[in-house]
XYZ file of C-alpha atoms in Angstrom:
733
model
C -141.560 52.756 39.514
C -141.143 51.805 35.891
C -138.452 49.667 34.816
C -138.369 48.347 31.336
C -141.692 49.676 30.437
C -143.239 47.473 33.652
C -144.623 49.488 35.985
C -144.041 48.106 39.719
C -146.774 48.802 41.923
C -145.509 46.485 44.823
C -143.900 50.003 46.301
C -147.442 49.475 47.785
C -146.879 46.887 49.162
C -148.845 44.462 46.931
C -146.875 41.956 45.416
C -147.697 42.102 41.851
C -147.670 45.140 39.157
C -149.088 45.950 36.189
C -147.736 45.307 32.577
C -149.123 45.274 28.774
C -148.800 41.478 28.653
C -151.283 41.203 32.387
C -153.655 43.847 30.333
C -153.418 41.332 28.038
C -155.087 38.510 30.210
C -157.099 40.406 31.501
C -158.519 40.985 28.159
C -158.796 37.060 27.432
C -160.876 37.106 30.973
C -163.062 39.514 30.181
C -164.028 38.161 26.769
C -163.994 34.974 28.110
C -166.942 36.108 30.104
C -168.949 38.808 27.524
C -169.380 36.766 24.853
C -170.270 33.105 24.312
C -168.093 30.993 23.980
C -168.507 26.948 23.363
C -168.291 24.634 26.347
C -165.230 22.464 24.774
C -163.267 25.956 23.704
C -163.925 26.958 27.424
C -162.955 23.822 28.626
C -158.997 24.670 27.111
C -159.225 28.053 27.852
C -160.287 27.573 31.819
C -156.623 25.167 30.919
C -155.062 27.841 29.678
C -155.636 31.126 32.046
C -153.168 29.548 34.929
C -150.141 28.600 33.371
C -151.269 32.539 31.760
C -151.331 34.379 34.654
C -148.740 33.134 36.806
C -145.896 32.502 33.926
C -143.193 34.766 32.328
C -144.559 37.782 30.631
C -145.066 36.643 26.758
C -145.156 39.134 23.878
C -148.004 39.911 22.682
C -147.682 37.403 19.186
C -146.759 34.693 21.583
C -150.155 35.622 23.541
C -152.062 35.705 20.596
C -150.715 32.629 19.018
C -151.341 30.970 22.591
C -154.853 31.881 22.961
C -155.550 31.024 19.195
C -154.640 27.241 19.486
C -157.840 27.269 22.047
C -160.138 29.336 20.688
C -159.686 31.566 17.313
C -162.571 33.421 17.800
C -161.819 34.377 21.307
C -157.838 35.314 20.249
C -159.675 37.844 17.605
C -161.499 39.430 19.810
C -158.716 39.792 22.676
C -156.456 41.673 19.343
C -159.279 43.794 18.831
C -159.616 44.616 22.181
C -156.045 45.397 22.719
C -155.853 46.695 18.982
C -158.874 49.131 20.590
C -156.894 50.587 23.543
C -153.211 50.932 22.015
C -154.738 52.886 19.187
C -157.128 54.998 20.669
C -156.528 57.319 24.014
C -155.547 57.095 27.518
C -159.193 56.969 28.323
C -160.217 54.324 26.179
C -157.383 51.765 28.688
C -159.361 54.106 31.831
C -162.526 52.920 30.594
C -161.370 49.478 30.417
C -160.300 49.251 34.049
C -163.695 51.392 35.288
C -165.543 47.838 33.505
C -162.714 45.289 33.942
C -165.527 43.967 37.645
C -167.308 41.962 35.268
C -168.459 40.132 38.015
C -170.039 41.135 41.348
C -167.246 41.756 43.962
C -169.651 40.563 46.616
C -169.691 36.670 45.169
C -167.828 33.908 46.642
C -166.072 33.052 43.316
C -164.901 36.299 42.687
C -163.226 36.357 46.220
C -161.854 33.528 46.247
C -161.389 32.325 43.006
C -157.576 32.638 41.732
C -159.132 34.548 38.640
C -160.962 36.422 41.052
C -157.908 37.015 43.034
C -155.934 37.738 39.787
C -158.008 40.133 38.689
C -158.327 42.223 42.543
C -153.918 42.359 42.515
C -154.495 43.726 39.698
C -157.340 46.526 39.807
C -155.723 47.244 43.483
C -152.038 47.798 41.365
C -153.663 50.060 38.856
C -155.763 52.300 40.988
C -152.553 52.877 43.327
C -150.760 54.390 40.528
C -150.286 57.844 39.924
C -150.847 59.973 36.500
C -147.887 59.671 35.160
C -147.471 56.085 36.079
C -150.672 55.505 34.585
C -149.358 57.169 31.625
C -146.189 55.435 31.308
C -148.228 52.027 31.360
C -150.462 53.212 28.291
C -146.759 54.126 26.292
C -145.712 50.741 27.274
C -149.052 49.704 25.805
C -149.050 50.693 22.560
C -145.180 49.694 22.082
C -146.017 46.406 23.176
C -149.477 45.893 20.775
C -147.206 47.593 17.836
C -144.277 45.089 18.585
C -145.534 42.294 16.395
C -145.824 44.925 13.611
C -142.682 46.644 13.739
C -138.946 44.843 13.164
C -137.400 44.518 16.392
C -134.628 47.471 17.233
C -132.349 47.975 19.377
C -134.940 50.882 21.314
C -137.585 47.635 21.975
C -137.994 47.158 25.419
C -136.911 43.868 26.981
C -139.877 41.655 27.185
C -141.498 43.321 23.409
C -138.902 41.714 21.439
C -139.308 37.561 20.254
C -137.356 36.564 17.344
C -139.407 34.125 15.405
C -137.778 30.919 17.044
C -138.618 32.120 20.768
C -142.330 32.687 19.009
C -142.877 29.122 17.805
C -141.690 28.210 20.771
C -144.313 26.632 23.500
C -145.200 28.088 26.556
C -144.084 25.500 28.706
C -140.763 25.989 27.267
C -140.151 29.590 28.294
C -138.949 29.687 31.407
C -135.902 32.789 31.819
C -137.854 35.642 32.145
C -136.181 38.905 30.467
C -136.699 41.196 33.633
C -137.689 40.676 37.414
C -140.111 38.401 38.150
C -143.167 39.336 39.738
C -143.849 37.153 43.341
C -146.712 35.056 41.683
C -144.407 33.821 39.017
C -141.289 33.671 40.768
C -143.582 31.424 43.307
C -145.170 29.596 39.885
C -141.380 29.120 38.483
C -140.019 27.498 41.468
C -143.204 25.497 41.906
C -142.464 24.006 38.240
C -139.006 24.001 38.223
C -139.437 21.836 42.422
C -141.993 19.798 40.330
C -140.082 19.111 37.071
C -136.878 18.177 39.193
C -139.189 15.422 41.460
C -140.796 13.948 38.516
C -139.359 14.734 35.249
C -135.823 16.120 35.506
C -135.179 15.931 31.482
C -138.274 18.650 31.209
C -136.491 20.799 33.709
C -134.381 23.910 32.724
C -130.202 22.752 32.293
C -128.579 22.611 35.675
C -126.356 26.098 34.676
C -129.363 27.816 32.826
C -131.104 27.226 35.971
C -128.035 28.411 37.834
C -128.257 31.820 36.285
C -132.074 32.103 37.070
C -131.757 31.118 40.705
C -129.026 33.808 40.941
C -130.916 36.801 39.033
C -133.964 36.068 41.049
C -131.952 36.605 44.418
C -129.782 39.488 43.262
C -133.746 40.919 43.323
C -134.536 39.154 46.740
C -131.257 37.642 48.703
C -134.170 36.373 51.702
C -136.049 34.145 49.244
C -136.200 30.954 51.035
C -137.811 28.795 48.008
C -134.946 29.696 45.598
C -132.472 28.574 48.132
C -134.104 25.434 48.517
C -133.987 24.647 44.543
C -130.779 25.975 44.092
C -130.063 23.446 47.102
C -131.724 21.038 44.711
C -130.363 21.828 41.733
C -126.721 21.592 42.830
C -127.456 18.061 43.698
C -128.050 17.202 40.208
C -124.434 17.910 39.364
C -123.216 16.375 42.609
C -122.283 19.838 44.241
C -121.488 19.361 47.890
C -120.250 22.571 48.370
C -122.934 24.650 47.311
C -126.184 22.253 47.720
C -124.659 22.434 51.808
C -124.850 26.260 50.924
C -128.212 26.948 49.445
C -129.908 24.313 52.481
C -128.730 26.034 54.943
C -129.646 29.528 53.298
C -132.571 28.277 53.099
C -132.999 27.126 56.332
C -131.759 30.659 57.959
C -134.115 32.890 55.322
C -137.362 30.258 56.621
C -136.475 31.052 60.478
C -136.004 34.721 59.935
C -138.812 35.388 58.145
C -140.613 33.458 60.719
C -143.279 35.520 62.287
C -143.507 33.210 65.977
C -139.734 32.665 68.139
C -141.697 29.919 70.001
C -139.042 26.625 69.708
C -141.936 24.217 70.447
C -145.599 23.080 68.398
C -145.549 22.774 64.282
C -144.180 26.477 63.472
C -141.331 28.626 64.767
C -137.370 28.819 65.290
C -137.856 25.010 66.811
C -139.272 23.015 63.994
C -136.758 25.110 61.413
C -133.822 24.380 63.229
C -134.562 20.164 63.661
C -135.819 19.967 59.730
C -132.653 21.461 58.467
C -130.781 18.811 60.940
C -132.390 16.315 59.304
C -131.770 17.966 55.587
C -128.321 18.613 56.562
C -128.276 14.942 57.755
C -129.517 13.439 54.380
C -127.630 15.641 51.844
C -124.349 13.631 53.768
C -125.904 10.693 53.431
C -126.348 10.928 50.113
C -122.650 11.530 49.407
C -121.158 8.959 51.183
C -120.793 11.423 54.551
C -121.401 8.966 57.668
C -119.941 10.801 60.060
C -120.868 14.025 59.308
C -124.834 12.407 58.607
C -124.892 10.830 62.608
C -123.798 14.056 64.077
C -126.302 16.300 61.884
C -128.742 13.328 62.267
C -128.031 13.464 66.553
C -128.499 16.978 66.797
C -132.044 16.759 64.946
C -133.172 13.724 67.238
C -131.885 15.974 69.900
C -134.151 19.069 69.153
C -136.981 16.712 68.258
C -136.720 15.193 71.646
C -137.175 18.642 73.201
C -139.661 19.691 71.463
C -141.650 16.493 71.217
C -141.972 16.568 67.853
C -143.316 12.108 66.948
C -143.336 13.160 63.547
C -139.909 14.616 63.138
C -138.402 11.613 65.342
C -140.129 9.019 63.205
C -138.003 11.052 60.335
C -134.855 10.601 61.936
C -135.282 7.235 63.249
C -136.283 6.107 58.991
C -132.614 8.134 58.200
C -131.429 6.103 60.811
C -131.888 2.460 59.904
C -130.622 4.109 56.543
C -127.906 5.157 57.669
C -126.596 1.981 59.446
C -127.799 -0.027 56.102
C -125.437 2.527 53.814
C -122.614 1.573 56.407
C -122.906 -2.096 56.088
C -124.367 -3.108 59.588
C -127.719 -5.146 60.354
C -130.071 -2.431 60.263
C -132.980 -4.899 61.148
C -134.021 -4.414 64.820
C -134.230 -0.258 63.867
C -136.220 -1.049 60.857
C -138.563 -2.906 62.653
C -138.873 -0.587 65.714
C -139.315 2.331 62.967
C -142.983 0.660 61.215
C -144.373 -0.210 64.106
C -143.740 3.850 65.198
C -144.511 4.662 61.898
C -147.346 2.459 61.815
C -148.720 3.920 65.842
C -149.140 7.341 64.283
C -150.526 6.734 61.025
C -147.569 7.889 59.308
C -148.556 5.177 56.128
C -145.438 6.551 54.178
C -143.296 6.077 56.588
C -144.259 2.530 57.637
C -145.107 1.432 53.884
C -140.660 2.317 53.389
C -140.058 0.192 56.467
C -141.634 -2.545 55.319
C -140.045 -2.144 51.858
C -136.860 -1.544 53.673
C -137.143 -4.855 55.647
C -138.277 -6.772 52.713
C -134.669 -5.940 50.966
C -132.904 -6.955 53.665
C -134.707 -9.885 53.883
C -133.935 -10.583 50.517
C -130.022 -10.674 51.154
C -130.272 -12.508 54.157
C -132.434 -15.787 52.655
C -136.005 -14.878 53.294
C -138.108 -17.546 51.425
C -140.132 -15.829 48.109
C -143.415 -16.077 49.740
C -142.568 -14.267 52.998
C -140.770 -11.268 51.180
C -144.175 -11.586 48.226
C -146.756 -11.579 51.147
C -144.860 -8.598 52.614
C -144.936 -6.602 49.511
C -148.858 -7.684 49.045
C -150.190 -6.245 52.618
C -148.143 -3.111 51.550
C -149.685 -2.811 48.287
C -152.629 -2.714 49.461
C -152.468 0.469 51.752
C -150.914 1.938 48.649
C -153.269 1.630 46.293
C -156.302 2.242 48.982
C -154.543 5.349 49.803
C -153.570 6.154 45.856
C -149.570 6.702 47.025
C -148.403 6.308 43.843
C -144.961 6.798 43.950
C -144.688 3.818 46.270
C -146.584 1.816 44.112
C -143.630 2.215 41.871
C -140.479 1.645 44.142
C -142.814 -1.686 45.351
C -143.358 -2.831 41.317
C -139.220 -1.989 40.724
C -138.272 -3.786 44.161
C -140.432 -7.343 43.377
C -138.830 -6.838 39.573
C -135.343 -6.920 41.347
C -136.451 -10.135 44.033
C -137.262 -11.963 40.656
C -134.086 -11.500 39.066
C -131.762 -11.924 41.899
C -133.645 -15.386 42.635
C -133.615 -15.986 39.165
C -136.931 -16.110 37.450
C -136.469 -13.917 34.879
C -139.721 -14.109 33.820
C -141.541 -13.086 36.222
C -139.235 -10.418 36.644
C -139.912 -9.630 32.804
C -143.692 -9.589 33.839
C -143.108 -6.959 36.933
C -141.119 -4.567 34.936
C -143.552 -4.749 32.286
C -146.106 -4.060 34.664
C -144.730 -1.022 36.113
C -143.943 0.841 32.607
C -147.712 -0.059 31.411
C -149.484 1.699 34.517
C -151.100 4.883 34.789
C -150.433 7.274 37.047
C -152.092 8.362 40.009
C -150.333 10.889 40.567
C -152.389 14.404 39.190
C -150.812 15.697 35.881
C -149.251 18.702 36.199
C -147.492 20.807 33.869
C -147.755 17.901 31.245
C -145.156 15.222 33.106
C -146.969 11.464 33.636
C -144.498 9.936 36.678
C -142.244 8.257 34.227
C -139.190 9.347 35.270
C -138.231 8.358 38.837
C -135.653 5.715 39.965
C -138.257 2.658 39.763
C -139.043 3.344 36.122
C -135.337 3.411 35.687
C -134.558 0.493 37.178
C -137.563 -1.281 35.838
C -136.268 -0.679 32.180
C -132.816 -0.936 33.280
C -133.331 -4.539 33.743
C -135.260 -4.861 30.729
C -132.342 -3.838 28.928
C -130.184 -6.671 30.482
C -132.871 -9.142 30.410
C -133.013 -8.954 26.391
C -129.602 -9.314 26.551
C -129.319 -12.171 28.137
C -131.388 -13.681 24.949
C -129.602 -12.194 22.534
C -132.081 -9.830 21.485
C -129.658 -6.673 20.592
C -131.322 -4.741 18.955
C -134.014 -4.693 21.519
C -131.486 -3.771 24.091
C -130.345 -0.745 21.972
C -133.923 0.470 21.679
C -134.270 0.738 25.460
C -130.873 1.808 25.972
C -132.212 5.079 23.605
C -135.437 5.449 25.571
C -133.373 5.486 28.755
C -130.928 7.587 27.378
C -133.576 10.071 26.469
C -135.675 10.046 29.532
C -132.185 10.349 31.498
C -129.828 12.052 30.495
C -126.035 12.300 31.404
C -126.365 14.808 33.862
C -129.573 14.074 35.454
C -129.382 11.886 39.027
C -130.539 8.676 37.170
C -128.162 8.410 34.574
C -125.733 6.490 36.911
C -128.318 2.984 36.961
C -129.187 2.999 33.003
C -124.733 3.934 32.143
C -123.402 1.030 34.634
C -126.027 -0.973 32.661
C -124.930 -0.520 29.502
C -121.130 -1.304 29.978
C -122.069 -4.698 31.289
C -124.601 -5.008 28.619
C -121.347 -4.502 26.553
C -118.759 -6.160 28.226
C -120.872 -9.397 27.962
C -121.046 -8.550 24.436
C -117.774 -8.549 24.250
C -116.735 -11.868 26.347
C -119.220 -13.853 24.604
C -117.670 -13.248 21.364
C -114.007 -13.081 22.427
C -113.189 -9.585 22.015
C -111.355 -9.222 25.110
C -108.930 -6.576 23.570
C -112.713 -4.664 23.406
C -113.866 -5.468 26.896
C -110.649 -4.498 28.904
C -110.663 -0.803 28.115
C -114.578 -1.019 29.562
C -113.196 -1.724 33.005
C -112.474 2.016 34.292
C -115.522 3.330 33.508
C -117.148 0.968 35.142
C -115.089 1.414 37.972
C -115.978 4.978 38.204
C -119.624 4.134 38.111
C -119.233 0.721 40.911
C -115.900 -0.373 42.058
C -116.998 -4.420 43.202
C -118.366 -4.654 39.853
C -115.351 -2.921 37.812
C -113.059 -4.823 39.750
C -115.000 -8.527 39.749
C -115.292 -7.986 35.807
C -111.055 -6.802 35.436
C -110.811 -10.578 37.499
C -113.439 -12.188 34.416
C -110.488 -10.544 31.940
C -107.887 -11.897 33.466
C -109.000 -14.712 33.897
C -109.507 -15.374 29.656
C -106.544 -13.110 29.021
C -104.899 -16.394 30.486
C -103.193 -14.038 33.857
C -104.246 -16.186 36.435
C -102.114 -15.428 39.115
C -103.414 -11.257 39.026
C -107.182 -12.923 38.241
C -106.386 -15.055 41.310
C -105.045 -11.728 43.327
C -108.320 -9.352 42.330
C -110.679 -12.323 43.604
C -108.448 -12.856 46.582
C -109.475 -8.824 47.328
C -112.691 -9.198 46.098
C -113.370 -12.436 48.765
C -112.254 -10.473 51.550
C -114.724 -7.839 50.542
C -117.942 -10.008 50.437
C -116.933 -11.011 53.868
C -116.888 -7.618 55.142
C -120.048 -6.597 53.271
C -122.332 -10.134 53.153
C -122.769 -9.851 49.791
C -124.109 -13.433 49.425
C -124.155 -13.093 44.765
C -120.856 -11.558 44.206
C -119.071 -14.019 47.719
C -120.616 -16.935 44.884
C -119.668 -15.803 41.819
C -116.123 -14.724 43.095
C -116.513 -18.238 44.157
C -117.091 -19.960 40.737
C -114.612 -17.649 39.567
C -111.817 -19.497 41.708
C -112.820 -22.467 41.470
C -112.185 -22.233 37.218
C -108.838 -20.852 38.214
C -107.918 -24.107 39.996
C -109.279 -26.167 36.836
C -106.478 -24.537 34.698
C -103.837 -26.048 36.862
C -105.595 -29.471 36.732
C -106.468 -28.633 40.252
C -110.655 -30.007 39.942
C -110.563 -32.072 43.168
C -109.414 -28.073 45.416
C -112.159 -26.871 43.169
C -115.077 -29.275 44.679
C -115.185 -27.873 47.856
C -115.349 -24.044 47.291
C -118.594 -25.117 44.546
C -120.225 -27.273 47.621
C -119.637 -24.228 49.553
C -121.056 -22.099 47.329
C -123.926 -24.329 46.183
C -124.982 -24.234 50.148
C -124.692 -20.526 49.904
C -127.024 -20.842 46.366
C -129.642 -22.850 48.256
C -129.874 -21.131 51.601
C -130.759 -17.684 49.919
C -132.674 -18.496 47.287
C -131.021 -18.130 43.965
C -132.281 -20.247 41.550
C -130.067 -18.898 38.934
C -126.526 -19.136 40.746
C -127.082 -22.351 41.688
C -127.876 -23.663 38.603
C -125.106 -22.668 37.565
C -122.399 -24.333 40.320
C -124.158 -27.304 39.606
C -122.697 -26.996 36.278
C -119.662 -26.583 37.891
C -120.042 -29.204 39.462
C -121.401 -31.224 36.869
C -118.002 -30.394 34.647
C -115.694 -31.063 37.795
C -117.305 -34.657 37.894
C -116.674 -34.873 34.021
C -113.232 -34.328 34.238
C -113.017 -36.528 36.968
C -113.623 -39.305 35.850
C -117.037 -40.075 36.328
C -119.454 -38.844 33.430
C -122.566 -40.778 34.774
C -122.944 -38.436 38.022
C -122.237 -35.733 35.904
C -124.975 -36.274 34.080
C -127.236 -37.173 37.223
C -125.886 -33.595 38.576
C -126.580 -31.582 35.550
C -130.550 -33.432 34.864
C -131.222 -31.638 37.842
C -130.261 -28.481 36.588
C -130.791 -28.071 33.105
C -134.505 -27.353 33.267
C -134.372 -24.239 35.345
C -131.609 -22.840 33.009
C -133.603 -23.674 29.996
C -136.659 -22.098 31.278
C -134.921 -18.572 33.280
C -130.889 -19.166 32.256
C -129.339 -16.887 29.616
C -128.601 -17.870 25.949
C -124.822 -18.765 26.723
C -126.203 -20.671 29.834
C -128.003 -22.864 28.069
C -125.502 -23.075 25.300
C -123.385 -24.131 27.824
C -125.241 -25.990 29.765
C -126.339 -28.476 26.728
C -122.489 -28.262 25.031
C -121.891 -30.053 28.803
C -124.543 -32.750 28.415
C -123.393 -33.509 25.096
C -119.918 -34.071 26.263
C -121.310 -36.408 29.432
C -123.416 -38.089 27.096
C -120.132 -38.716 24.938
C -118.353 -39.743 27.760
C -120.895 -42.179 29.167
C -121.518 -43.861 25.339
C -117.137 -44.369 25.806
C -116.751 -42.519 23.334
C -112.722 -42.093 22.213
C -112.035 -40.595 19.326
C -109.252 -42.679 16.872
C -109.622 -45.367 18.971
C -111.673 -48.595 18.606
C -113.937 -49.585 21.029
C -117.617 -51.155 22.202
C -119.777 -47.284 21.845
C -122.934 -46.510 22.076
C -124.471 -45.460 19.495
C -127.887 -44.145 20.552
C -126.668 -41.950 23.055
C -123.922 -40.797 20.510
C -126.758 -39.969 18.113
C -128.235 -38.140 21.416
C -125.367 -36.058 21.908
C -125.038 -34.787 17.904
C -128.675 -33.570 18.448
C -127.252 -31.993 21.958
C -124.769 -30.127 19.993
C -127.215 -28.609 17.196
C -129.450 -27.678 20.122
C -126.324 -25.692 21.285
C -125.066 -24.133 18.106
C -128.269 -22.639 18.022
C -127.883 -20.843 21.599
C -124.056 -19.664 20.301
C -125.362 -18.441 17.148
C -127.315 -16.191 18.783
C -124.720 -14.478 20.758
C -122.135 -14.623 17.621
C -119.937 -16.290 19.790
C -117.668 -17.971 17.110
C -114.834 -19.503 19.874
C -117.657 -21.979 20.832
C -119.288 -22.502 17.787
C -115.365 -23.993 16.250
C -115.916 -26.548 19.645
C -119.067 -27.451 18.117
C -117.861 -28.634 15.040
C -114.873 -29.988 16.279
C -116.698 -32.681 18.881
C -119.563 -33.027 15.743
C -116.632 -33.781 12.904
C -115.222 -36.303 15.591
C -119.354 -38.042 16.278
C -120.024 -38.149 12.759
C -116.853 -39.716 11.511
C -117.246 -42.420 14.697
C -121.359 -42.616 13.178
C -120.368 -43.462 9.635
C -121.992 -40.213 8.593
C -119.680 -38.847 6.059
C -121.089 -36.232 4.539
C -121.611 -34.425 7.386
C -118.859 -35.279 9.195
C -117.219 -33.106 6.651
C -119.281 -30.282 6.603
C -118.669 -30.437 10.253
C -114.832 -30.218 9.273
C -115.024 -27.900 6.618
C -117.242 -25.343 9.406
C -114.504 -26.092 11.719
C -111.558 -24.519 10.154
C -113.351 -21.775 8.373
C -114.287 -20.317 11.793
C -110.776 -21.568 12.715
C -109.281 -19.396 9.800
C -111.722 -16.454 11.021
C -110.161 -16.145 14.899
C -106.725 -16.658 14.078
C -106.274 -18.256 17.761
C -105.461 -21.866 18.567
C -108.570 -23.391 20.046
C -108.185 -23.949 23.741
C -108.191 -27.337 25.055
C -111.417 -28.747 25.138
C -111.749 -30.569 28.441
C -110.410 -27.084 30.080
C -113.371 -24.861 30.084
C -117.393 -25.109 31.361
């Protein structure tokens, strides 16, 4: 049988067929063996052979270009060999196949090597051809060879045409075939795409293009189980719940139908396929948030696995069971501990390590101390490095980055992120892919972007985000991470600059990615716009949500924002219980950053209640961690508050006579200078205006009239630029 110049040999039971391109590959193998090739060139050619023989057919021009990049003399020899056949007679091609077994058939290398198997397939396929099929193959070879010298026409066969742009395309980018793929080509294509989807989704085919190729493949062979599975993975990329479930079920249906054994127990057969089908279906529903359906599928998988006495499958089910409980917001600590013990008993290191990492995550949210969590991660990391579990090492480093950031240790967090980004992968580099496009890398880069934004380094933030967008395009599964990160950074930047009208439109997109984050920031915007009643209602909804989900970090932030609303109505005494409750929670969970921020709020409240000495003493407790690990905004606010406390302690009263401590006032001026430096990094004009106003008053009291005039002028310029009334200095932190 012949289609588009391709002689099919699988009609005789052989899963491959002879094409002019395959003859070119055979000619390359012949020249590599028959002629003397230098060792470096031979190594490069050896690396090229597998992609050439398993990849899709190339035009002769592109094939020659690919070989020329590795070894020009060999490429010339291959061209001459093909020319002898194409410009000669049919017997020249016959003679080539008769001299093809240039290595002994009895050698072990010939029998078992990939090259040997390929040659044997081609020889068997060729020897099964009838004379008419051999003649058609020869005419196709002539057309294939001469196509590089003639302009493409409508009579050119599919697979022999290739325009200039396609000739310039690298081998690894030529994915879509132009006719039916052989079994080996299809398997290579599916393996490569599945690997890319797992490790570097950006290098895989776009979802629509891959879907089209899979549809074509399934049109020729509807029972190709692996194609259905890749279809499932591709559908997951675009969050298509219907097609992903449909493809997953088709995959296991085909797997069961193609099974040779009908037993329901053991490692093979229907039973194994059925229980893993149920388990995969449960994980699919988990991913889409269908917890009830996931629970039903998981119970079915557990039932079948128990009947089959499959301990490995049961351990996977137990892992998904505690994951499902976590996703539903339940406490799954006991389930997770049981899973770790059983996984260790059955020597399932991967599952045991995942369980420990899950316990560490739960421990961090439940207030465990840092040294206990880090000790647990250290013990698992030893196992990861010992057994080269690269993926788990990456997850561990990303988790450590997040934990240090949650604890408020920005320096340690940045260090762990850099360690992950500079780590060489332990995985073999297949298809030119390094392990740098996984979720762990996306998490680490997002943390780095936010840490740089906190320090006002927006040019570096822009570079990091550009890299994230290039590595994780919008259609990829981890793109949501940088999208939310980008929105949060933009929001904080606009809020710091007082551009609330630019911050408010971001809330819609933010809520679409994370409803809770969007709601919290909505409350912040409403508070900034003096819409206190609406802000209070939103904060109360968030408080109820935090009580249900036990989200400590958000609960503390909600309490701080609610306390700030009380300040606006001069309810400083009302704010104190909230702040003390927030401080107790922050210290209980070892959240240093939030604890420091709460202390700043407490100090401000005490200042407003008329006890500046006590406020200054409390502030000294928080100033060191804020300056060491806090954001630029936090540093500026802390120093501004300290200056105001120093002014009150010194007995400063504007436009009034009285005894004042001039040394303390001079110290307050210096503190305001330091605060101004931080606010200038963020272009925070409102805060700078406030500082110049206070400095003008202080310089006036100190008798430094030139400095007073300078500060007054700067205040006036900023006041004219902002065109908004300055808020009361005494009413905000």
